[in-house]
PDB file of C-alpha atoms in Angstrom:
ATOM      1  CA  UNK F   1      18.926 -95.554  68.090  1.00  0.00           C
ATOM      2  CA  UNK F   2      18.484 -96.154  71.992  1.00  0.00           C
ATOM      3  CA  UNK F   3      19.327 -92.745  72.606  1.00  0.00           C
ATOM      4  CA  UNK F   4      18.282 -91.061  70.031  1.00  0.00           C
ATOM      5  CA  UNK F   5      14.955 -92.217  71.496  1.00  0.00           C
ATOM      6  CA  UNK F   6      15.737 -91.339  74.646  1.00  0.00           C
ATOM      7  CA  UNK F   7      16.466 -87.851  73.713  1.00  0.00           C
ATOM      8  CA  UNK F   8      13.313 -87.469  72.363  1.00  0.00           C
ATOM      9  CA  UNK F   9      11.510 -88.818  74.884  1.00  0.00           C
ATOM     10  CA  UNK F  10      13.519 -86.069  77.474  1.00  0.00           C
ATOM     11  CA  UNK F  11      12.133 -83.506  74.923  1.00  0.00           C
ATOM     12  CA  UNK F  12       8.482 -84.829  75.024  1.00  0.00           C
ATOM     13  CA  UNK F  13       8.690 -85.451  78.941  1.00  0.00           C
ATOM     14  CA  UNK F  14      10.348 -81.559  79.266  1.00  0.00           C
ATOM     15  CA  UNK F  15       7.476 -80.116  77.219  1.00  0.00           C
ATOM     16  CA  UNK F  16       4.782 -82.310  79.636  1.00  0.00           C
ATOM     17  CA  UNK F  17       6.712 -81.098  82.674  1.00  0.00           C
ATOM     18  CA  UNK F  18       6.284 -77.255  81.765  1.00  0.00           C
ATOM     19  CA  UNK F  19       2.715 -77.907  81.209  1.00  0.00           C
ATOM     20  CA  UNK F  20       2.030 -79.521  84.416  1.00  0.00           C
ATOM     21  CA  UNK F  21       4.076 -77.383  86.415  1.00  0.00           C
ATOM     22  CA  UNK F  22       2.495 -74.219  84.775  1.00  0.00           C
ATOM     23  CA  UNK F  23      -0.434 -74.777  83.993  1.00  0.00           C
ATOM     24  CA  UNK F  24      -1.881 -78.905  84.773  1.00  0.00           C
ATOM     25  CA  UNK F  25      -3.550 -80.381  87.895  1.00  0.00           C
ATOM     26  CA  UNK F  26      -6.359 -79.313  89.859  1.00  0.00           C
ATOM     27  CA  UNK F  27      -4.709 -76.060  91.039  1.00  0.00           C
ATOM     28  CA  UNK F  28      -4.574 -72.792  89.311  1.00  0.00           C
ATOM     29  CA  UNK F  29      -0.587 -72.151  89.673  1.00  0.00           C
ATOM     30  CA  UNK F  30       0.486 -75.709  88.385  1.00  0.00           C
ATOM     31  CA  UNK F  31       0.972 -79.315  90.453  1.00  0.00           C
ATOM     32  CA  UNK F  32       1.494 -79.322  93.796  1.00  0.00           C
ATOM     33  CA  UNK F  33       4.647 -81.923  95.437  1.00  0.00           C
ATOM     34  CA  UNK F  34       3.090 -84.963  96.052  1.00  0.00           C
ATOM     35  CA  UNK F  35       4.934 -88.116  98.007  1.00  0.00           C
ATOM     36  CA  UNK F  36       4.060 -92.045  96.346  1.00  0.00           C
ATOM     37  CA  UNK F  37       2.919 -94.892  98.655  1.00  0.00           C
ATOM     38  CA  UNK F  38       4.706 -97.537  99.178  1.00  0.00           C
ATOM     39  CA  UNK F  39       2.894 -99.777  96.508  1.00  0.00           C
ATOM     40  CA  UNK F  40       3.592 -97.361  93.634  1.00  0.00           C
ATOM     41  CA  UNK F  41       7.412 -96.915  94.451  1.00  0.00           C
ATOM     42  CA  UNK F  42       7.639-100.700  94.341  1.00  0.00           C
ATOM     43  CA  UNK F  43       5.917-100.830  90.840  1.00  0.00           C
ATOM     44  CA  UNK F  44       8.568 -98.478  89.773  1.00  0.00           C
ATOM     45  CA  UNK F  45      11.527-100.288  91.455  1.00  0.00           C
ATOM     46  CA  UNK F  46      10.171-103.690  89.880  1.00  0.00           C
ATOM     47  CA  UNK F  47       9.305-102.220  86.391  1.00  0.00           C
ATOM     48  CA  UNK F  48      12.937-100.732  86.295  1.00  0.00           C
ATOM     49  CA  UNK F  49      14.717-103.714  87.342  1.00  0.00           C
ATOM     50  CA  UNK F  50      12.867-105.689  84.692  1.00  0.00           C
ATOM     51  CA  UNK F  51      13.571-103.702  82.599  1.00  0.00           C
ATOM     52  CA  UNK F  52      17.162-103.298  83.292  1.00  0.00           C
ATOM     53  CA  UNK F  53      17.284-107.112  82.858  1.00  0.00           C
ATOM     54  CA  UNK F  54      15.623-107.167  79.627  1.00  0.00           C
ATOM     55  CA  UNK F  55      17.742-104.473  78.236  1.00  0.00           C
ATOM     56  CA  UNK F  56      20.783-105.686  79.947  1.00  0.00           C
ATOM     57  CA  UNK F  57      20.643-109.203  78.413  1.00  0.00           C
ATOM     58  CA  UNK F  58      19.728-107.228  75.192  1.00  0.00           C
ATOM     59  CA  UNK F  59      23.325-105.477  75.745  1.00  0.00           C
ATOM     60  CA  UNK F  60      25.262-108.546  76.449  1.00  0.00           C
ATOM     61  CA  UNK F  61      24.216-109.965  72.890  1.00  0.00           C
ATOM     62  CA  UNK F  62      24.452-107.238  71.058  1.00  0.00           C
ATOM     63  CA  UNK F  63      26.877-104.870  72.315  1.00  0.00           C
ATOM     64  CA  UNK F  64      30.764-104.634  73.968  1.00  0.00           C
ATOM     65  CA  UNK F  65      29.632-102.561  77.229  1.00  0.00           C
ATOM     66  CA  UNK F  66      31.216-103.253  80.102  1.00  0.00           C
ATOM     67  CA  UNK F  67      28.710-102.759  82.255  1.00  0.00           C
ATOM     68  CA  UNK F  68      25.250-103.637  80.340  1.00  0.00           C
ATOM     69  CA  UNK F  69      22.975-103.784  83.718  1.00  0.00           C
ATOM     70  CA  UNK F  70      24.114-100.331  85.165  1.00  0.00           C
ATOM     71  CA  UNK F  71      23.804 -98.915  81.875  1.00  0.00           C
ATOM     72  CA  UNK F  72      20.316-100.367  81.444  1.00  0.00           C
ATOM     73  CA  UNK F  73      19.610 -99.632  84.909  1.00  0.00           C
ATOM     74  CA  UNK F  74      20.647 -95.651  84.869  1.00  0.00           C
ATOM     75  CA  UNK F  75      18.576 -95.398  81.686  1.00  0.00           C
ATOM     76  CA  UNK F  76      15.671 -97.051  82.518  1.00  0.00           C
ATOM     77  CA  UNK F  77      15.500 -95.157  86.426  1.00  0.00           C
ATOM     78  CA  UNK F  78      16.550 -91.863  84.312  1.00  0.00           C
ATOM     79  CA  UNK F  79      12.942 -92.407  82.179  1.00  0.00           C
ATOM     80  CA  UNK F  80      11.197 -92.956  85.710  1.00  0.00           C
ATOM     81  CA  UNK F  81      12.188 -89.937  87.683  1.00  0.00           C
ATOM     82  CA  UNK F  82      12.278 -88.094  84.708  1.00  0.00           C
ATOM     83  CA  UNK F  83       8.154 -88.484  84.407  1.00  0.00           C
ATOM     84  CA  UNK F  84       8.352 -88.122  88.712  1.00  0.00           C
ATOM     85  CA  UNK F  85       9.778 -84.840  88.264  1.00  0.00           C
ATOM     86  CA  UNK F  86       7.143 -83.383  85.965  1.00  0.00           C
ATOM     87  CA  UNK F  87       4.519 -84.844  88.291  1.00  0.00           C
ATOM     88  CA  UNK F  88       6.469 -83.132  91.191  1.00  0.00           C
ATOM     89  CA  UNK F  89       6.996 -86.312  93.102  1.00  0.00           C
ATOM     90  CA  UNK F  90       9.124 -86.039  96.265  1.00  0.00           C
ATOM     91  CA  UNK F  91      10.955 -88.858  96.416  1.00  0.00           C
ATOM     92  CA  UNK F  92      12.482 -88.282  92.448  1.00  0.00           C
ATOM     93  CA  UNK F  93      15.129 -86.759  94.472  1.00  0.00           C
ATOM     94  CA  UNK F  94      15.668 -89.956  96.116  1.00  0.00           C
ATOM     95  CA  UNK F  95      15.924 -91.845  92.649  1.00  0.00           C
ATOM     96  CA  UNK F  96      18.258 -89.388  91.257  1.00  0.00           C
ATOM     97  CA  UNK F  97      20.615 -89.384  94.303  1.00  0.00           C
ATOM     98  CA  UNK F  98      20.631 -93.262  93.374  1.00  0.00           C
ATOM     99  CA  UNK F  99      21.075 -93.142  89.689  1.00  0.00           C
ATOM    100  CA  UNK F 100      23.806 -90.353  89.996  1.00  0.00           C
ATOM    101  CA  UNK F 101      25.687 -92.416  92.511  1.00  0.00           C
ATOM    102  CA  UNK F 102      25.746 -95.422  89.911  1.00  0.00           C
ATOM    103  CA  UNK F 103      26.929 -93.186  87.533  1.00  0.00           C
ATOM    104  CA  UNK F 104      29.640 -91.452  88.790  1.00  0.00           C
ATOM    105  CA  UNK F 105      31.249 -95.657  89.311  1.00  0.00           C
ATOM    106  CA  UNK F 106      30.077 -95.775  85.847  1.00  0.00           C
ATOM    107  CA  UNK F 107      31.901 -92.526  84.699  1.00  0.00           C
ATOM    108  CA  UNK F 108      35.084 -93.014  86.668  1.00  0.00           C
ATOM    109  CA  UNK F 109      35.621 -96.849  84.914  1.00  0.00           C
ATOM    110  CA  UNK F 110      35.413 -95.160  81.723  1.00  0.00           C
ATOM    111  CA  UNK F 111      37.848 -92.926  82.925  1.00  0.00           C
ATOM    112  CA  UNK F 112      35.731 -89.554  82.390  1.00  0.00           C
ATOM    113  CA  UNK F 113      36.805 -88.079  86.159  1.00  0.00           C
ATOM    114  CA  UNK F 114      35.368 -84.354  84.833  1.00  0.00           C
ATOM    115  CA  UNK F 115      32.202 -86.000  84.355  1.00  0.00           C
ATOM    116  CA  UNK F 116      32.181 -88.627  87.863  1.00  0.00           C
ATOM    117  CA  UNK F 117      33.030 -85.001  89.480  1.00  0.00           C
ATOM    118  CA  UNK F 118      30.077 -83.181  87.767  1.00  0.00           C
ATOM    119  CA  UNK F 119      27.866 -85.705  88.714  1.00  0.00           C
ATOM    120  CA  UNK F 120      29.395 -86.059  92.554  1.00  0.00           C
ATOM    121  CA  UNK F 121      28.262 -82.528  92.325  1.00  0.00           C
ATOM    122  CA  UNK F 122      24.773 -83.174  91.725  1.00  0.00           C
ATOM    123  CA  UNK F 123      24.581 -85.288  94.309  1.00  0.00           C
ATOM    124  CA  UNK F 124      25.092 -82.223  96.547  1.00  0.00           C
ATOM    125  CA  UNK F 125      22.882 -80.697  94.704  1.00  0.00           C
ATOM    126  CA  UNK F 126      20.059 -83.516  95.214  1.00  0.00           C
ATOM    127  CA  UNK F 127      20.571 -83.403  99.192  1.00  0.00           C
ATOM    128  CA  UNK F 128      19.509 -79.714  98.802  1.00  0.00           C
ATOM    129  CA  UNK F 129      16.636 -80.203  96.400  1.00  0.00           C
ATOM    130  CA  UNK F 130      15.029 -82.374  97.938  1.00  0.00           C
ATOM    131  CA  UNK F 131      15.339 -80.452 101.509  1.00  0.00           C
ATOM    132  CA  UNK F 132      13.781 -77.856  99.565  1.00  0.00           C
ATOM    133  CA  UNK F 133      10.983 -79.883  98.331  1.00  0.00           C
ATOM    134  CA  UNK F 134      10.098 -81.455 101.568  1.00  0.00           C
ATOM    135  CA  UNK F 135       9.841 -78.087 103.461  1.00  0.00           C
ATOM    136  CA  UNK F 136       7.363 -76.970 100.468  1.00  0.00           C
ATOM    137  CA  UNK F 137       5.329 -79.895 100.267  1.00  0.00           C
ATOM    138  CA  UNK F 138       4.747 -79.430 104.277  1.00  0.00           C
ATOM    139  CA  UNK F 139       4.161 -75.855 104.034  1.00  0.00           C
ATOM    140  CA  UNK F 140       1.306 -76.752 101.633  1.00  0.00           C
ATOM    141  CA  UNK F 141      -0.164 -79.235 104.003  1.00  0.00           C
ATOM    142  CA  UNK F 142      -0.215 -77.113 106.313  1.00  0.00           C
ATOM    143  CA  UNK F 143      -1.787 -73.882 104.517  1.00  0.00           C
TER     144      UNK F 143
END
């Protein structure tokens, strides 16, 4: 059921993305990148890492995994920089670099190397994404 859910909310929050990129916020061409203060990243830390224990000690009872907090804790980060990215929030890069890492441990104890590569991958990937970002979001501060 968990991620069944969780698809559906990646559909919902994909939908909301294209919306806001295209078309939301308070300029014509879509949202602009945006960085967080300080305060609001540490809601989002401390929200996820509640919920990671909540869900964690839910997986413990109720399930074999062997790893029930980095589970909970890659899901619940994915569902936070999933709703950064549609708001085009800088530092989602940051939380992504972070989740992937986990995951690729995660992937190579399950012994799915094809996937721990893919994902080392992406974590090129992030580096360059959120280089790109960065140099965008100063360009618009300064035009």
């Amino acid at each position: 059921y968990m991620e069944s859910g969780l698809q559906i909310f990646y559909i919902v929050m994909a939908i909301y993305g294209w919306y806001q990129w295209s078309r939301g916020g308070t300029h014509s061409h879509g949202v602009t990148i945006t960085a967080w203060s300080i305060k609001t990243h540490a809601l989002a830390i401390f929200g996820v890492l509640l919920a990671t224990l909540a869900s964690g000690l839910i997986l413990i009872k109720t399930s074999n995994a062997y790893f029930p907090f980095l589970d909970s804790f890659t899901t619940w980060a994915s569902i936070v920089t999933t709703f950064m990215v549609a708001k085009k929030i800088l530092e989602n890069w940051i939380y992504w670099f972070v989740i992937d890492f986990v995951s690729v441990f995660l992937f190579i104890s399950r012994e799915l190397y094809i996937t721990a590569f893919l994902f080392t991958g992406y974590l090129i990937i992030i580096v360059f994404g959120y280089l790109a970002w960065k140099r965008s979001m100063l360009q618009t501060k300064r035009g």
